[in-house]
Amino acid sequence: MTSNINTKPITATSRNKTFDLLRGLAILSVICVHISQVFQIHIKYVDSILAAGRFGVQLFFFVSALTMCYMWELRNGEANQVVKFYVRRFLRIAPLFWIAIPAYLWINGVDESHWMPEGVGLHQIFLTAMFLHGFWPDSINSVVPGGWSIAVEMTFYLIFPLLITHINNRDYFLYLAIVCYFLNVALINSTVINLMGVDLTNSTLLRDFL
């Protein structure tokens, strides 16, 4: 009697070079846009190309989703696959991010600034530590600069096993995408009703996650 469980080890040769290339392009794009925000070249087309780097994070999200689907299939059938997925994702993100929280609090302080107009309090620190800061505009980048992208990633990691294991029909993914699109449009509309007492029209997480 044979088993259909995939026991093939994940090695360096399992890496998809196309995904690595796209991931590198995404990182380069983010670097370019941040350079353009600090140093203006004042050459229209060059500035436009550098500014387009703002889509690098969205490209990274896209590649991350493809990579997770790819790796999920490679590990298909392993024992406790969902639990191991969460453990791997958590250990990849949480330790360094948690170290970044006190580090940036020490560097930037807790006083009012561009990303924290009311300063940083326990509310912002707690939400950031729990990876929920993306849902509250006053907490998105208040503790860790650029931390909004981590909130998006962790939210997607949370629901990924549910999507990949319970939605086996491609049509369902299409319907889900359509619903998310119109939900996104509704939530960023200026007439949106406040959710949980917070105006979500400026929620970076909602715009980029949905």
mmCIF file of C-alpha atoms in Angstrom:
data_model
loop_
_atom_site.group_PDB
_atom_site.id
_atom_site.type_symbol
_atom_site.label_atom_id
_atom_site.label_comp_id
_atom_site.label_asym_id
_atom_site.label_seq_id
_atom_site.Cartn_x
_atom_site.Cartn_y
_atom_site.Cartn_z
ATOM 1 C CA MET A 1 0.000 0.000 0.000
ATOM 2 C CA THR A 2 1.476 3.328 -1.069
ATOM 3 C CA SER A 3 1.008 6.717 0.522
ATOM 4 C CA ASN A 4 0.226 9.926 -1.343
ATOM 5 C CA ILE A 5 1.765 12.054 1.379
ATOM 6 C CA ASN A 6 4.470 14.348 0.046
ATOM 7 C CA THR A 7 7.613 13.816 2.097
ATOM 8 C CA LYS A 8 10.013 15.583 -0.286
ATOM 9 C CA PRO A 9 12.234 17.952 1.719
ATOM 10 C CA ILE A 10 12.185 21.643 0.924
ATOM 11 C CA THR A 11 15.658 22.585 -0.298
ATOM 12 C CA ALA A 12 17.356 25.539 -1.978
ATOM 13 C CA THR A 13 16.513 23.971 -5.342
ATOM 14 C CA SER A 14 12.835 24.275 -4.443
ATOM 15 C CA ARG A 15 13.078 28.051 -4.735
ATOM 16 C CA ASN A 16 11.362 29.624 -7.706
ATOM 17 C CA LYS A 17 13.824 31.938 -9.444
ATOM 18 C CA THR A 18 11.027 33.933 -11.057
ATOM 19 C CA PHE A 19 9.579 34.759 -7.650
ATOM 20 C CA ASP A 20 13.047 35.716 -6.405
ATOM 21 C CA LEU A 21 13.482 38.042 -9.391
ATOM 22 C CA LEU A 22 10.124 39.719 -8.801
ATOM 23 C CA ARG A 23 10.845 40.018 -5.084
ATOM 24 C CA GLY A 24 14.151 41.704 -5.876
ATOM 25 C CA LEU A 25 12.383 44.080 -8.274
ATOM 26 C CA ALA A 26 9.863 44.929 -5.558
ATOM 27 C CA ILE A 27 12.633 45.711 -3.067
ATOM 28 C CA LEU A 28 14.468 47.850 -5.642
ATOM 29 C CA SER A 29 11.240 49.729 -6.378
ATOM 30 C CA VAL A 30 10.695 50.544 -2.709
ATOM 31 C CA ILE A 31 14.270 51.790 -2.423
ATOM 32 C CA CYS A 32 13.777 53.993 -5.490
ATOM 33 C CA VAL A 33 10.594 55.625 -4.212
ATOM 34 C CA HIS A 34 12.166 56.418 -0.856
ATOM 35 C CA ILE A 35 15.194 57.922 -2.588
ATOM 36 C CA SER A 36 12.882 60.068 -4.724
ATOM 37 C CA GLN A 37 11.153 61.335 -1.585
ATOM 38 C CA VAL A 38 14.456 62.581 -0.187
ATOM 39 C CA PHE A 39 16.350 63.602 -3.310
ATOM 40 C CA GLN A 40 14.435 65.312 -6.122
ATOM 41 C CA ILE A 41 16.264 64.901 -9.439
ATOM 42 C CA HIS A 42 13.964 67.392 -11.206
ATOM 43 C CA ILE A 43 13.999 65.433 -14.441
ATOM 44 C CA LYS A 44 10.359 64.735 -15.171
ATOM 45 C CA TYR A 45 10.623 61.230 -16.564
ATOM 46 C CA VAL A 46 13.249 60.089 -14.061
ATOM 47 C CA ASP A 47 11.173 61.403 -11.155
ATOM 48 C CA SER A 48 8.092 59.665 -12.565
ATOM 49 C CA ILE A 49 9.917 56.336 -12.849
ATOM 50 C CA LEU A 50 11.280 56.597 -9.321
ATOM 51 C CA ALA A 51 7.857 57.603 -7.970
ATOM 52 C CA ALA A 52 6.330 54.500 -9.595
ATOM 53 C CA GLY A 53 8.361 52.528 -7.097
ATOM 54 C CA ARG A 54 5.515 53.095 -4.648
ATOM 55 C CA PHE A 55 3.875 50.052 -6.208
ATOM 56 C CA GLY A 56 6.813 47.910 -5.111
ATOM 57 C CA VAL A 57 5.118 46.926 -1.869
ATOM 58 C CA GLN A 58 1.990 45.824 -3.723
ATOM 59 C CA LEU A 59 4.205 43.762 -6.032
ATOM 60 C CA PHE A 60 5.825 42.224 -2.969
ATOM 61 C CA PHE A 61 2.375 41.310 -1.604
ATOM 62 C CA PHE A 62 1.499 39.681 -4.915
ATOM 63 C CA VAL A 63 4.738 37.685 -5.050
ATOM 64 C CA SER A 64 4.345 36.720 -1.389
ATOM 65 C CA ALA A 65 0.906 35.270 -2.135
ATOM 66 C CA LEU A 66 2.240 33.302 -5.116
ATOM 67 C CA THR A 67 5.161 32.039 -3.049
ATOM 68 C CA MET A 68 2.919 30.849 -0.235
ATOM 69 C CA CYS A 69 0.693 28.962 -2.672
ATOM 70 C CA TYR A 70 3.772 27.412 -4.276
ATOM 71 C CA MET A 71 5.315 26.364 -0.961
ATOM 72 C CA TRP A 72 1.959 25.121 0.313
ATOM 73 C CA GLU A 73 1.761 22.718 -2.612
ATOM 74 C CA LEU A 74 5.338 21.553 -2.067
ATOM 75 C CA ARG A 75 4.520 20.790 1.568
ATOM 76 C CA ASN A 76 1.109 19.326 0.787
ATOM 77 C CA GLY A 77 0.429 16.331 3.009
ATOM 78 C CA GLU A 78 2.954 17.065 5.748
ATOM 79 C CA ALA A 79 1.762 16.525 9.311
ATOM 80 C CA ASN A 80 0.216 19.565 11.010
ATOM 81 C CA GLN A 81 0.684 21.652 7.879
ATOM 82 C CA VAL A 82 -1.459 24.566 9.059
ATOM 83 C CA VAL A 83 0.221 24.782 12.465
ATOM 84 C CA LYS A 84 3.672 24.616 10.901
ATOM 85 C CA PHE A 85 2.688 27.333 8.429
ATOM 86 C CA TYR A 86 1.709 29.685 11.264
ATOM 87 C CA VAL A 87 4.869 28.884 13.226
ATOM 88 C CA ARG A 88 7.110 29.547 10.227
ATOM 89 C CA ARG A 89 5.369 32.826 9.370
ATOM 90 C CA PHE A 90 5.392 33.971 12.994
ATOM 91 C CA LEU A 91 9.079 33.241 13.501
ATOM 92 C CA ARG A 92 9.924 34.956 10.215
ATOM 93 C CA ILE A 93 8.209 38.237 11.167
ATOM 94 C CA ALA A 94 7.501 38.617 14.891
ATOM 95 C CA PRO A 95 10.910 38.450 16.638
ATOM 96 C CA LEU A 96 12.628 41.202 14.626
ATOM 97 C CA PHE A 97 9.451 43.297 14.531
ATOM 98 C CA TRP A 98 9.098 43.134 18.298
ATOM 99 C CA ILE A 99 12.740 44.148 18.652
ATOM 100 C CA ALA A 100 12.041 47.085 16.325
ATOM 101 C CA ILE A 101 9.261 48.410 18.583
ATOM 102 C CA PRO A 102 11.428 49.447 21.583
ATOM 103 C CA ALA A 103 14.273 50.374 19.229
ATOM 104 C CA TYR A 104 12.174 52.915 17.327
ATOM 105 C CA LEU A 105 10.536 54.173 20.501
ATOM 106 C CA TRP A 106 14.035 54.930 21.781
ATOM 107 C CA ILE A 107 15.110 56.525 18.484
ATOM 108 C CA ASN A 108 11.969 58.539 17.690
ATOM 109 C CA GLY A 109 10.488 59.024 21.134
ATOM 110 C CA VAL A 110 6.771 59.281 21.813
ATOM 111 C CA ASP A 111 6.136 62.951 21.076
ATOM 112 C CA GLU A 112 3.886 64.266 18.334
ATOM 113 C CA SER A 113 5.159 63.932 14.762
ATOM 114 C CA HIS A 114 3.927 63.394 11.197
ATOM 115 C CA TRP A 115 2.977 59.742 11.718
ATOM 116 C CA MET A 116 1.834 60.193 15.294
ATOM 117 C CA PRO A 117 -0.058 63.509 15.497
ATOM 118 C CA GLU A 118 -1.177 62.756 19.043
ATOM 119 C CA GLY A 119 2.024 61.071 20.124
ATOM 120 C CA VAL A 120 2.530 57.397 20.945
ATOM 121 C CA GLY A 121 0.700 55.784 23.840
ATOM 122 C CA LEU A 122 0.094 52.294 25.136
ATOM 123 C CA HIS A 123 -2.795 51.995 22.666
ATOM 124 C CA GLN A 124 -0.502 52.347 19.641
ATOM 125 C CA ILE A 125 2.195 50.126 21.146
ATOM 126 C CA PHE A 126 -0.271 47.343 21.969
ATOM 127 C CA LEU A 127 -1.884 47.414 18.502
ATOM 128 C CA THR A 128 1.524 47.377 16.839
ATOM 129 C CA ALA A 129 2.749 44.465 18.944
ATOM 130 C CA MET A 130 -0.409 42.520 18.067
ATOM 131 C CA PHE A 131 -0.045 43.373 14.343
ATOM 132 C CA LEU A 132 -3.412 45.171 14.410
ATOM 133 C CA HIS A 133 -2.069 48.690 13.891
ATOM 134 C CA GLY A 134 -3.062 48.756 10.227
ATOM 135 C CA PHE A 135 -6.739 48.894 11.130
ATOM 136 C CA TRP A 136 -6.337 52.164 13.053
ATOM 137 C CA PRO A 137 -5.056 55.169 11.034
ATOM 138 C CA ASP A 138 -3.484 56.756 14.123
ATOM 139 C CA SER A 139 -1.406 53.620 14.708
ATOM 140 C CA ILE A 140 -0.346 52.546 11.202
ATOM 141 C CA ASN A 141 3.216 53.875 11.308
ATOM 142 C CA SER A 142 3.222 55.532 14.708
ATOM 143 C CA VAL A 143 5.622 53.088 16.372
ATOM 144 C CA VAL A 144 7.582 51.337 13.607
ATOM 145 C CA PRO A 145 8.045 53.417 10.421
ATOM 146 C CA GLY A 146 6.710 51.481 7.464
ATOM 147 C CA GLY A 147 5.132 48.982 9.834
ATOM 148 C CA TRP A 148 1.837 49.152 7.968
ATOM 149 C CA SER A 149 3.135 46.603 5.441
ATOM 150 C CA ILE A 150 3.790 44.117 8.241
ATOM 151 C CA ALA A 151 0.183 44.519 9.400
ATOM 152 C CA VAL A 152 -1.036 43.709 5.892
ATOM 153 C CA GLU A 153 1.231 40.669 5.624
ATOM 154 C CA MET A 154 0.266 39.245 9.013
ATOM 155 C CA THR A 155 -3.443 39.686 8.292
ATOM 156 C CA PHE A 156 -3.046 37.782 5.048
ATOM 157 C CA TYR A 157 -1.007 35.070 6.765
ATOM 158 C CA LEU A 158 -3.834 34.671 9.274
ATOM 159 C CA ILE A 159 -6.483 33.897 6.661
ATOM 160 C CA PHE A 160 -4.322 32.167 4.038
ATOM 161 C CA PRO A 161 -4.743 28.576 5.354
ATOM 162 C CA LEU A 162 -8.512 29.116 5.498
ATOM 163 C CA LEU A 163 -8.576 30.283 1.884
ATOM 164 C CA ILE A 164 -6.279 27.599 0.526
ATOM 165 C CA THR A 165 -7.932 24.686 2.329
ATOM 166 C CA HIS A 166 -11.623 25.603 2.159
ATOM 167 C CA ILE A 167 -12.016 27.301 -1.193
ATOM 168 C CA ASN A 168 -11.312 24.737 -3.900
ATOM 169 C CA ASN A 169 -13.327 26.353 -6.667
ATOM 170 C CA ARG A 170 -11.605 29.052 -8.723
ATOM 171 C CA ASP A 171 -14.941 30.789 -9.249
ATOM 172 C CA TYR A 172 -15.144 31.391 -5.491
ATOM 173 C CA PHE A 173 -11.820 33.241 -5.616
ATOM 174 C CA LEU A 174 -13.156 35.405 -8.436
ATOM 175 C CA TYR A 175 -16.307 36.222 -6.448
ATOM 176 C CA LEU A 176 -14.189 36.946 -3.358
ATOM 177 C CA ALA A 177 -11.972 39.302 -5.369
ATOM 178 C CA ILE A 178 -15.015 41.174 -6.688
ATOM 179 C CA VAL A 179 -16.491 41.510 -3.200
ATOM 180 C CA CYS A 180 -13.173 42.752 -1.790
ATOM 181 C CA TYR A 181 -12.842 45.295 -4.581
ATOM 182 C CA PHE A 182 -16.251 46.856 -4.005
ATOM 183 C CA LEU A 183 -15.794 46.654 -0.231
ATOM 184 C CA ASN A 184 -12.528 48.531 -0.665
ATOM 185 C CA VAL A 185 -14.229 51.190 -2.794
ATOM 186 C CA ALA A 186 -16.970 51.583 -0.181
ATOM 187 C CA LEU A 187 -14.587 51.804 2.775
ATOM 188 C CA ILE A 188 -12.360 54.503 1.258
ATOM 189 C CA ASN A 189 -15.356 56.580 0.188
ATOM 190 C CA SER A 190 -15.691 59.825 2.141
ATOM 191 C CA THR A 191 -19.270 58.959 3.064
ATOM 192 C CA VAL A 192 -18.362 55.654 4.701
ATOM 193 C CA ILE A 193 -19.879 55.014 8.114
ATOM 194 C CA ASN A 194 -17.314 54.859 10.906
ATOM 195 C CA LEU A 195 -16.518 51.324 11.974
ATOM 196 C CA MET A 196 -15.825 50.790 15.661
ATOM 197 C CA GLY A 197 -15.808 54.565 16.053
ATOM 198 C CA VAL A 198 -12.804 54.965 13.737
ATOM 199 C CA ASP A 199 -12.822 56.673 10.361
ATOM 200 C CA LEU A 200 -11.388 54.069 7.990
ATOM 201 C CA THR A 201 -11.191 56.270 4.896
ATOM 202 C CA ASN A 202 -7.441 56.641 5.438
ATOM 203 C CA SER A 203 -6.738 53.053 6.461
ATOM 204 C CA THR A 204 -3.632 51.941 4.612
ATOM 205 C CA LEU A 205 -4.241 48.326 5.572
ATOM 206 C CA LEU A 206 -7.728 48.238 4.104
ATOM 207 C CA ARG A 207 -6.642 49.799 0.825
ATOM 208 C CA ASP A 208 -3.686 47.475 0.320
ATOM 209 C CA PHE A 209 -4.979 44.324 1.987
ATOM 210 C CA LEU A 210 -8.305 44.304 0.153
#
